[in-house]
């Protein structure tokens, strides 16, 4: 997947999908460093990701499409859509 520009993202994913997050991260060759932390909402985890290469972009896209994860810009915490981040 082609991303528009490198971004520091917060990916919000349900706790029950954390195993899938690890699976996709491994499948894409561990394309980026990420940090998992508790979100402010119960049963959700925040994943901080630096999306700065094509494989990291594919990883983030997969999380959003397959796991219905939500994306936010790290600095502003502004919600982002897949269309905001990726070219189609």
Short mmCIF file of C-alpha atoms in Angstrom, two decimals:
data_model
loop_
_atom_site.label_atom_id
_atom_site.label_comp_id
_atom_site.label_asym_id
_atom_site.label_seq_id
_atom_site.Cartn_x
_atom_site.Cartn_y
_atom_site.Cartn_z
CA UNK A 1 0.00 0.00 0.00
CA UNK A 2 1.32 3.46 -0.89
CA UNK A 3 1.14 6.03 1.88
CA UNK A 4 1.00 9.76 1.24
CA UNK A 5 3.80 10.80 3.63
CA UNK A 6 5.59 9.43 6.69
CA UNK A 7 3.47 9.79 9.81
CA UNK A 8 3.60 9.07 13.50
CA UNK A 9 0.33 7.31 14.22
CA UNK A 10 -1.74 6.05 17.10
CA UNK A 11 -3.61 2.91 16.11
CA UNK A 12 -6.51 2.03 18.40
CA UNK A 13 -7.32 -1.68 18.37
CA UNK A 14 -9.53 -3.94 20.47
CA UNK A 15 -7.65 -6.03 23.06
CA UNK A 16 -8.98 -9.26 21.54
CA UNK A 17 -7.07 -8.50 18.30
CA UNK A 18 -3.60 -8.06 19.83
CA UNK A 19 -2.57 -11.55 18.71
CA UNK A 20 -3.48 -10.61 15.14
CA UNK A 21 -1.44 -7.42 15.42
CA UNK A 22 1.64 -9.52 16.31
CA UNK A 23 0.86 -11.92 13.46
CA UNK A 24 0.63 -9.14 10.83
CA UNK A 25 3.74 -7.42 12.21
CA UNK A 26 5.69 -10.67 11.82
CA UNK A 27 4.17 -11.38 8.38
CA UNK A 28 5.38 -7.99 7.11
CA UNK A 29 8.91 -8.68 8.36
CA UNK A 30 8.74 -6.52 11.50
CA UNK A 31 8.69 -3.36 9.37
CA UNK A 32 8.69 -0.79 12.17
CA UNK A 33 9.03 -0.34 15.88
CA UNK A 34 5.79 0.00 17.75
CA UNK A 35 4.76 0.50 21.33
CA UNK A 36 1.61 -0.96 22.84
CA UNK A 37 0.00 0.85 25.74
CA UNK A 38 -3.34 0.92 27.47
CA UNK A 39 -5.86 3.27 25.91
CA UNK A 40 -8.11 5.54 27.91
CA UNK A 41 -11.06 3.38 26.90
CA UNK A 42 -11.69 -0.03 28.42
CA UNK A 43 -10.93 -3.06 26.18
CA UNK A 44 -8.84 -0.99 23.77
CA UNK A 45 -5.08 -0.77 23.26
CA UNK A 46 -3.19 2.12 21.70
CA UNK A 47 -0.31 1.22 19.40
CA UNK A 48 2.19 3.96 18.58
CA UNK A 49 3.69 3.43 15.11
CA UNK A 50 6.17 5.39 13.02
CA UNK A 51 5.02 4.72 9.45
CA UNK A 52 8.04 5.61 7.34
CA UNK A 53 8.47 2.79 4.81
CA UNK A 54 6.29 0.80 2.41
CA UNK A 55 6.13 -2.31 4.58
CA UNK A 56 5.09 -0.28 7.61
CA UNK A 57 2.41 1.33 5.44
CA UNK A 58 1.11 -2.09 4.41
CA UNK A 59 1.13 -3.19 8.06
CA UNK A 60 -0.91 -0.16 9.15
CA UNK A 61 -3.31 -0.55 6.24
CA UNK A 62 -3.89 -4.21 7.16
CA UNK A 63 -4.65 -3.28 10.76
CA UNK A 64 -7.23 -0.74 9.66
CA UNK A 65 -8.87 -2.89 7.01
CA UNK A 66 -8.84 -6.32 8.65
CA UNK A 67 -9.14 -5.40 12.32
CA UNK A 68 -11.22 -2.23 11.98
CA UNK A 69 -8.59 -0.32 13.91
CA UNK A 70 -8.87 3.45 14.14
CA UNK A 71 -6.00 5.82 13.33
CA UNK A 72 -5.05 9.10 14.94
CA UNK A 73 -2.18 11.50 14.32
CA UNK A 74 0.21 11.29 17.28
CA UNK A 75 0.88 14.99 17.66
CA UNK A 76 -2.63 16.34 17.35
CA UNK A 77 -4.65 13.20 18.16
CA UNK A 78 -6.77 14.09 15.12
CA UNK A 79 -8.75 11.11 13.77
CA UNK A 80 -7.59 9.92 10.34
CA UNK A 81 -9.29 7.82 7.71
CA UNK A 82 -7.61 5.35 5.39
CA UNK A 83 -8.18 7.85 2.56
CA UNK A 84 -6.31 10.55 4.53
CA UNK A 85 -3.20 8.38 4.85
CA UNK A 86 -3.06 6.18 1.72
CA UNK A 87 -3.24 6.67 -2.04
CA UNK A 88 -5.59 4.46 -4.04
#
